[in-house]
mmCIF file of C-alpha atoms in Angstrom:
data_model
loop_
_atom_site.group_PDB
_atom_site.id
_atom_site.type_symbol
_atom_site.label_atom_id
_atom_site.label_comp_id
_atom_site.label_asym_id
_atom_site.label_seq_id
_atom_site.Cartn_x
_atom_site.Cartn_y
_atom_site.Cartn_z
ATOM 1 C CA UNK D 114 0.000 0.000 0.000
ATOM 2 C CA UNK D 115 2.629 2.370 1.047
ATOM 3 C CA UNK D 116 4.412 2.406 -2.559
ATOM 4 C CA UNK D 117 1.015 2.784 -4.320
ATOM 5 C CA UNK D 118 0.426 6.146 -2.053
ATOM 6 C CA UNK D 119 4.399 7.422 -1.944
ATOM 7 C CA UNK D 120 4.208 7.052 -5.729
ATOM 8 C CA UNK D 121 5.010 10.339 -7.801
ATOM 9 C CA UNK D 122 4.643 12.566 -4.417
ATOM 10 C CA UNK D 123 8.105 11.253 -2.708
ATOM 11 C CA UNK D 124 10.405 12.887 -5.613
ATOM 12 C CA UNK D 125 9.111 16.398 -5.059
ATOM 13 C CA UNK D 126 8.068 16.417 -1.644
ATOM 14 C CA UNK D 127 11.255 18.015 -0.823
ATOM 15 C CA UNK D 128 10.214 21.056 -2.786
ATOM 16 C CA UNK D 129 6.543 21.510 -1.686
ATOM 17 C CA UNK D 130 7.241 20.748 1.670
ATOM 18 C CA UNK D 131 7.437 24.035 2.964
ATOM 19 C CA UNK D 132 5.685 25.476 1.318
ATOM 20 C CA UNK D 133 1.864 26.027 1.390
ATOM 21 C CA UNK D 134 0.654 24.284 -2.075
ATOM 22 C CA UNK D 135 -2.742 22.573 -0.128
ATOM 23 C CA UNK D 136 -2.024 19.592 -2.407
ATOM 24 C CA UNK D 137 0.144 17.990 -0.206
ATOM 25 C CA UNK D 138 -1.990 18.400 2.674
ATOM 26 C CA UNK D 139 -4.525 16.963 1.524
ATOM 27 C CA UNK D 140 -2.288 14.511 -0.019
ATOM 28 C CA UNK D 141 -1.520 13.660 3.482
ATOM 29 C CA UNK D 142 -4.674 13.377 4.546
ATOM 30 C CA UNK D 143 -5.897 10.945 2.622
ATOM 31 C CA UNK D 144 -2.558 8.565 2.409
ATOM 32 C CA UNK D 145 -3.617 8.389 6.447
ATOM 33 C CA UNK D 146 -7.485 7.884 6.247
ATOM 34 C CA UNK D 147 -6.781 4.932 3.623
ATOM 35 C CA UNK D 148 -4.518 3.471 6.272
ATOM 36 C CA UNK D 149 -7.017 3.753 8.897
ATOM 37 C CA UNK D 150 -9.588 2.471 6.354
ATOM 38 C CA UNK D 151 -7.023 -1.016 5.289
ATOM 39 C CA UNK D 152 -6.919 -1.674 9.382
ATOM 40 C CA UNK D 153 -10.123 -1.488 9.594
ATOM 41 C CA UNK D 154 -11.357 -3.599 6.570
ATOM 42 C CA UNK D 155 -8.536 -6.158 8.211
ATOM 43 C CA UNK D 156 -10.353 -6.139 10.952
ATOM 44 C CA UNK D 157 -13.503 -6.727 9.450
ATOM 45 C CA UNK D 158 -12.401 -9.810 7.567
ATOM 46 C CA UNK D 159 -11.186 -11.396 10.936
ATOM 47 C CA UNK D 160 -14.211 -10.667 12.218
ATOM 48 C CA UNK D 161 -16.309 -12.596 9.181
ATOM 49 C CA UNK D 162 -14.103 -15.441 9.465
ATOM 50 C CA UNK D 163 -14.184 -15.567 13.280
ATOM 51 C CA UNK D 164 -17.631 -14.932 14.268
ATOM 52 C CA UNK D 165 -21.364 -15.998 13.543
ATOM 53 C CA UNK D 166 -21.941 -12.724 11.720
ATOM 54 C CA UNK D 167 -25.952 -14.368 11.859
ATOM 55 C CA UNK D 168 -26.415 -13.632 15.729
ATOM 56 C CA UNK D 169 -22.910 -11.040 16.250
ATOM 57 C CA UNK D 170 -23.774 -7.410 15.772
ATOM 58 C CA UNK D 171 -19.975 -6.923 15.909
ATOM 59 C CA UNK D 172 -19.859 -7.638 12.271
ATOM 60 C CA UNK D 173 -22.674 -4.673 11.261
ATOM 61 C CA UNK D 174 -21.255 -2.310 13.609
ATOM 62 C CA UNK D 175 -17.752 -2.968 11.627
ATOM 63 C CA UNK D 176 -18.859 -2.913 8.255
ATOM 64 C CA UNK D 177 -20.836 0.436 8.671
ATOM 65 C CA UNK D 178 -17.275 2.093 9.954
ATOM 66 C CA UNK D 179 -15.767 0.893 7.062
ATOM 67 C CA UNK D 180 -18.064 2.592 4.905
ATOM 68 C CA UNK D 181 -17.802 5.981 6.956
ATOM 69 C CA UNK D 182 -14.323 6.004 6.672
ATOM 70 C CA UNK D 183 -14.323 5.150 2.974
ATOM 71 C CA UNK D 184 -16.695 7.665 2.377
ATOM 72 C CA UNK D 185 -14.152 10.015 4.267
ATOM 73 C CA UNK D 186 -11.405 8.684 1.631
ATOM 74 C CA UNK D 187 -13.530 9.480 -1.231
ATOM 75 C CA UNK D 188 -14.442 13.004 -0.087
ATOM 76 C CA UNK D 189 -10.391 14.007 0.739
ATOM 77 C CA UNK D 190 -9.962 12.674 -3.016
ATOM 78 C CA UNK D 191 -12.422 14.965 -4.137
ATOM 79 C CA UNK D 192 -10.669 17.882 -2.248
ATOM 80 C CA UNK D 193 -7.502 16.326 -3.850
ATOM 81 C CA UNK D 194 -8.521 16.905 -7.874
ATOM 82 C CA UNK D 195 -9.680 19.870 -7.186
ATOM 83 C CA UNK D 196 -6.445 21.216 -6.223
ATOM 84 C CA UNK D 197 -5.194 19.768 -9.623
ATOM 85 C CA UNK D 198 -7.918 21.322 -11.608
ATOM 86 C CA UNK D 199 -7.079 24.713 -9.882
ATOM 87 C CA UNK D 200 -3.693 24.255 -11.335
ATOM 88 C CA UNK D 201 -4.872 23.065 -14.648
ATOM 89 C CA UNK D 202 -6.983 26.076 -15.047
ATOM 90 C CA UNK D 203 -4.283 28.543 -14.399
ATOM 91 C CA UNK D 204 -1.142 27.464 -15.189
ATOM 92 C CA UNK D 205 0.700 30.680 -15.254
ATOM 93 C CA UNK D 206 -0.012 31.070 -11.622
ATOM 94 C CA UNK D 207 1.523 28.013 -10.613
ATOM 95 C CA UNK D 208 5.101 28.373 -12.105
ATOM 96 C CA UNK D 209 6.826 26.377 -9.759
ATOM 97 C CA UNK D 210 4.694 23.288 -10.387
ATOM 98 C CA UNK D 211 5.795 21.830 -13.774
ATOM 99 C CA UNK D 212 4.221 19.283 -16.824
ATOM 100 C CA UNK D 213 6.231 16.424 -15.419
ATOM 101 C CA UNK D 214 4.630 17.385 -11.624
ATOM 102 C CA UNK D 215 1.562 17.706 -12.599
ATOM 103 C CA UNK D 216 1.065 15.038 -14.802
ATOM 104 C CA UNK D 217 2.409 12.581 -11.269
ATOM 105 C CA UNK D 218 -0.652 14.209 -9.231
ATOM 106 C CA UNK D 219 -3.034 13.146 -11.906
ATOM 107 C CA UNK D 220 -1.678 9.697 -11.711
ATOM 108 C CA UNK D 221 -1.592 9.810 -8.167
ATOM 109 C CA UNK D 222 -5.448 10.338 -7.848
ATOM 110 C CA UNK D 223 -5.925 7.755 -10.831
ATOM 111 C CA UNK D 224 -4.296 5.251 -8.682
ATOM 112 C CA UNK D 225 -5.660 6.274 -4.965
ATOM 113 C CA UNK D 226 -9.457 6.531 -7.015
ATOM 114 C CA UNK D 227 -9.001 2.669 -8.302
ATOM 115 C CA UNK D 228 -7.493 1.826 -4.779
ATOM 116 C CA UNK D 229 -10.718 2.946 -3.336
ATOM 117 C CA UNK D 230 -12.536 1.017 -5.433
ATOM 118 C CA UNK D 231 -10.848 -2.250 -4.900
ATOM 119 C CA UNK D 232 -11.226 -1.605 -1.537
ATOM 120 C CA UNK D 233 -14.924 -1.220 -1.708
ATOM 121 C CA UNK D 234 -15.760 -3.935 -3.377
ATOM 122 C CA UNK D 235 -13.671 -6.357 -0.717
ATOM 123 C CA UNK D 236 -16.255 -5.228 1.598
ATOM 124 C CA UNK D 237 -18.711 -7.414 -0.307
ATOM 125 C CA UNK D 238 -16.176 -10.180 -1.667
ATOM 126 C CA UNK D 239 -17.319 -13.877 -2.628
ATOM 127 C CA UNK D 240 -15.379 -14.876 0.584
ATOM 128 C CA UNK D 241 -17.595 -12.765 2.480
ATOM 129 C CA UNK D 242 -20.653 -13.020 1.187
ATOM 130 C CA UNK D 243 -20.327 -17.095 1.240
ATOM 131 C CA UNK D 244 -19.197 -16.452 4.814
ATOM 132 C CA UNK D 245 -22.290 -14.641 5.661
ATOM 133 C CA UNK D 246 -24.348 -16.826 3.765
ATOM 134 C CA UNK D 247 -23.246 -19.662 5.827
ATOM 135 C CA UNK D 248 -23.939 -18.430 8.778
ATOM 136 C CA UNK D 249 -27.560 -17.044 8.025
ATOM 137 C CA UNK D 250 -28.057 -20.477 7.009
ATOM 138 C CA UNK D 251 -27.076 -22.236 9.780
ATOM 139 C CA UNK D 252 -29.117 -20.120 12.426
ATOM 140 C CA UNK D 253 -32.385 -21.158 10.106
ATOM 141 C CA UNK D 254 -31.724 -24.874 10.320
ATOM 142 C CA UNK D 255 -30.813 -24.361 14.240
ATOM 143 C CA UNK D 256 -34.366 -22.745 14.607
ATOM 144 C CA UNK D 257 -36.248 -24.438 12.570
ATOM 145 C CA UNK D 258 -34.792 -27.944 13.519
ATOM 146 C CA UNK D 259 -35.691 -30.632 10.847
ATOM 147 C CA UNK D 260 -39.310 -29.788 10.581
ATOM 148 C CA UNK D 261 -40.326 -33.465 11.428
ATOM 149 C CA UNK D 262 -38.705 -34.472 8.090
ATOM 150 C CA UNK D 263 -38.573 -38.539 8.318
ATOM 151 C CA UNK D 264 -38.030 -39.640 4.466
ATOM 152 C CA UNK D 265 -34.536 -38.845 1.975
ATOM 153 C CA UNK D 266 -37.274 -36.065 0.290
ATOM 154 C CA UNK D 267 -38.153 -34.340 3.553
ATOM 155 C CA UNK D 268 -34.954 -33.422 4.659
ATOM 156 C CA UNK D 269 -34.045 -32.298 1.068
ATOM 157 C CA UNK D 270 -37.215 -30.122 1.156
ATOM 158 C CA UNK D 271 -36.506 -28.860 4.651
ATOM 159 C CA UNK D 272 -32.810 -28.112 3.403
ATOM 160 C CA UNK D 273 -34.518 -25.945 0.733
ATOM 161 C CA UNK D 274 -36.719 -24.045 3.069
ATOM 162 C CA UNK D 275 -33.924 -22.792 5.128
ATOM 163 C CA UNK D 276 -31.587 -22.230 2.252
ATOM 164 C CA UNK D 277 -34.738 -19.879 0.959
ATOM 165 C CA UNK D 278 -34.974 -18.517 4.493
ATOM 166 C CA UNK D 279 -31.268 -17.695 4.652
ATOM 167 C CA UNK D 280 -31.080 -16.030 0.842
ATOM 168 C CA UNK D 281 -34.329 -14.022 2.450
ATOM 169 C CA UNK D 282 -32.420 -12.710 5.266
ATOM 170 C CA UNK D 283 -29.211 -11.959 3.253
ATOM 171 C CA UNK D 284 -31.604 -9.605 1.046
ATOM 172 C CA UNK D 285 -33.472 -7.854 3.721
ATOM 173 C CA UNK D 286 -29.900 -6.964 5.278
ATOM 174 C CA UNK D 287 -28.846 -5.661 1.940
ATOM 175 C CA UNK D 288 -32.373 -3.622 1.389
ATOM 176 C CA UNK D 289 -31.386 -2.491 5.404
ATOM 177 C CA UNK D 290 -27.966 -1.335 4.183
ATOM 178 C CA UNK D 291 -29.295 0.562 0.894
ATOM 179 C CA UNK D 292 -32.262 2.496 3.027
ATOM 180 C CA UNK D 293 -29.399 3.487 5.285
ATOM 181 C CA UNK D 294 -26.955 4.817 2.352
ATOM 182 C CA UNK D 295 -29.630 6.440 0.485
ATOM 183 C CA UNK D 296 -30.773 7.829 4.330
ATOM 184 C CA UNK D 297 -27.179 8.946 4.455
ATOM 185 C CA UNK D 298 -27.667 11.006 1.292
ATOM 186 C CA UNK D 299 -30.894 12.381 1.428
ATOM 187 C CA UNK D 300 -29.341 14.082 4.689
ATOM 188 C CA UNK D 301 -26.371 15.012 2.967
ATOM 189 C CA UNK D 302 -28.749 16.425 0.346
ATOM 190 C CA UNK D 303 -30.866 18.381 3.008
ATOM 191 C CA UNK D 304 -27.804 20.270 4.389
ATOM 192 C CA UNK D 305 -26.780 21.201 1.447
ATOM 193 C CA UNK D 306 -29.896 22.619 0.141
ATOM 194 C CA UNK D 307 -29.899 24.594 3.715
ATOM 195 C CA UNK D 308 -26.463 25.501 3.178
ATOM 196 C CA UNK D 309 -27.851 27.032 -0.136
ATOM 197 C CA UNK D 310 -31.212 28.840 1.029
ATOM 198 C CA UNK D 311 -28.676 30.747 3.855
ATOM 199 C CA UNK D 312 -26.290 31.747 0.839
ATOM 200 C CA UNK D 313 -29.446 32.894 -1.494
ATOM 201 C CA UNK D 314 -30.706 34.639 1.788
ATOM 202 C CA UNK D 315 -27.233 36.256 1.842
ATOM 203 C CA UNK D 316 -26.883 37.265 -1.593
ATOM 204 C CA UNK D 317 -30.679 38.218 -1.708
ATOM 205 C CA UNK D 318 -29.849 40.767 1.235
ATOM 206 C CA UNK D 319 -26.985 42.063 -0.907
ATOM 207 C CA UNK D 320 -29.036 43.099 -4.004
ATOM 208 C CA UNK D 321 -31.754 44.317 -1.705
ATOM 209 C CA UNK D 322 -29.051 46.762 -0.661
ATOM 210 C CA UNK D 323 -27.398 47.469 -3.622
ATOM 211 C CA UNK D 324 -30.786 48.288 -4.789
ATOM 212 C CA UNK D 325 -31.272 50.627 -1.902
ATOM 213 C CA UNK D 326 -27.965 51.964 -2.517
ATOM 214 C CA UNK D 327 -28.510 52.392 -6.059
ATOM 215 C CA UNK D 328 -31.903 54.421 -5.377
ATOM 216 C CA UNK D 329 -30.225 56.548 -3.272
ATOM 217 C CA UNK D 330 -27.237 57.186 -5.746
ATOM 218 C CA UNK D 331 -30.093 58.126 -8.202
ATOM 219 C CA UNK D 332 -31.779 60.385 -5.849
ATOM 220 C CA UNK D 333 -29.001 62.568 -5.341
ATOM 221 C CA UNK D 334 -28.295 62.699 -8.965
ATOM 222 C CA UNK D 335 -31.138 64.168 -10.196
ATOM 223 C CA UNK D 336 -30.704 66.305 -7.377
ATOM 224 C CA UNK D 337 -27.455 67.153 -8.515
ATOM 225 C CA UNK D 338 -29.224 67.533 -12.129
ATOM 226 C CA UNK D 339 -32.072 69.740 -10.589
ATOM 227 C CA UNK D 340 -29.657 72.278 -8.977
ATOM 228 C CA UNK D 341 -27.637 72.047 -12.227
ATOM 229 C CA UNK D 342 -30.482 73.098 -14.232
ATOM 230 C CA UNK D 343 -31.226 76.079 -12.442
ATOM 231 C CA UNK D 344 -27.918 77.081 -12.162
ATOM 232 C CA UNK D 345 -27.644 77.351 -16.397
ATOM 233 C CA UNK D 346 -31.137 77.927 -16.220
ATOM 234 C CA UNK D 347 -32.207 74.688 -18.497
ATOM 235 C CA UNK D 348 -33.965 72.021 -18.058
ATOM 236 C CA UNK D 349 -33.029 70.122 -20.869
ATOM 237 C CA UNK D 350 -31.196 66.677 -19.772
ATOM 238 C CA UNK D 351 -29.183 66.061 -23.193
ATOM 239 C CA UNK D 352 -27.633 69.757 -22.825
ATOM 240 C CA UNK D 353 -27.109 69.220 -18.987
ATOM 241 C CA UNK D 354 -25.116 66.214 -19.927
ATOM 242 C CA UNK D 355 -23.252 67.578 -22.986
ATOM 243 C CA UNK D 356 -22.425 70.838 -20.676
ATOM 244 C CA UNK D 357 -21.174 68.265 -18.291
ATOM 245 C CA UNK D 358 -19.161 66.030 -20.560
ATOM 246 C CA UNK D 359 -17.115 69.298 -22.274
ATOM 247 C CA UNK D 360 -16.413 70.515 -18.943
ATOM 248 C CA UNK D 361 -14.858 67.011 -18.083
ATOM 249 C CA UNK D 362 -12.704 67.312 -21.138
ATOM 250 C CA UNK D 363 -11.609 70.575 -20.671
ATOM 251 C CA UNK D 364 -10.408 69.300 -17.765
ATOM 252 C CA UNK D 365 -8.079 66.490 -19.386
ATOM 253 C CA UNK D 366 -6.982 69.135 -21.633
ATOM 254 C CA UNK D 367 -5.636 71.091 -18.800
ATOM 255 C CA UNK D 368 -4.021 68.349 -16.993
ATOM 256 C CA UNK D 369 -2.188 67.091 -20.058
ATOM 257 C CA UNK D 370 -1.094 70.707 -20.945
ATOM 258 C CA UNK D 371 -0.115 71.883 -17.706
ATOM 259 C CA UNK D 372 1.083 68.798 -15.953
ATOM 260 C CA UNK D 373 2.968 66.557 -19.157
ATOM 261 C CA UNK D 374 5.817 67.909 -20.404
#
């Protein structure tokens, strides 16, 4: 794991170190919630193989930190290519950082991003899932015993009703799981939209004053205009505003003869 993360960063750590390009930071970040996330995912596979994952709740509890921290991986990714598309979108400002530099950050994320998804799907490997299987299936023949089966065909028909009982359980558990990652988002999607409605608020209260502001300004212009008027002793707008314009060139023409040699 370690050379898959230290690859393309180690060779110019040296000269982003110090300073403050947020790449590496979050660069950091993420190298140490992926750790966190292949300890945990260890875990969880001892726990599969060394449990009844039917009747444990040690098992669940795992498997839904798992998924919290991968979906903490995922988001410092996120925060990761967009530092790389702030860079790709103005490369004059970012001088120091170089083709050859930024073409290792892009395959960098490429390789955390298909990391992440290996990782994901482990969560739900064959192993596992036969692993869980097993287990479901042996809790519904321990409570539902032989059901008085006598003959060859009984048995095999008893076998068949807790096999169905055990695939039933395995899909309610994975319709659980969904409803609480689609749960997860609909929350994620209600704070954002709050997050929104106080920015519109915000912005809304801007124009609002900008509108007041711009009232005002227009007040005291025609003011202006009014005392102008009766001060030439017109009241004819386009002659106000000619009168005004001339005087504002006579000015230039003063300043560039008296003040450029």
């Amino acid at each position: 794991m370690a050379s898959v993360l230290d690859d393309g960063g180690e060779e110019h750590k040296s000269l982003m170190s110090g300073s403050s390009d947020p790449f590496y930071h979050f660069k950091d970040t993420l190298e140490q919630r992926i750790s966190t996330l292949d300890t945990a995912l260890q875990t969880l596979e001892t726990t599969v193989k060394t449990t009844d994952t039917a009747t444990s709740p040690l098992y669940r509890t795992q498997k839904k930190n798992c998924k919290k921290l991968l979906k903490g991986c995922e988001s410092a990714l996120r925060d990761l290519s967009a530092t790389i598309r702030v860079v790709e979108q103005s490369r004059a400002n970012f001088t120091h950082i170089d083709d050859e530099e930024l073409g290792s950050r892009r395959n960098f994320c490429t390789t955390v991003s298909a990391r992440l998804h290996t990782l994901k799907s482990s969560m739900n490997s064959p192993a596992i899932t036969e692993k869980l299987r097993a287990d479901e299936l042996a809790l519904a023949r321990t409570r539902g015993g032989d059901l008085g089966a006598r003959s060859k065909e009984e048995h095999a028909n008893t076998d068949f009703i807790h096999t169905q009982q055990a695939d039933a359980t395995m899909m309610m558990r994975q319709q659980d799981e969904a409803l609480t990652d689609l749960d997860s988002a609909v929350d994620r999607v209600g704070n954002l939209a709050s997050t929104i409605n106080v920015e519109l608020s915000a912005q809304n209260k801007m124009i609002d004053e900008l509108g007041e502001d711009l009232d005002e300004a227009e007040a005291r212009m025609g003011l202006v205009m009014g005392k102008l008027s009766k001060l030439l002793k017109t009241k004819d707008g386009c002659q106000l505003w000619t009168i005004i314009m001339l005087t504002l060139v006579l000015l230039v023409l003063c300043f560039l003869v008296f003040y450029i040699p």
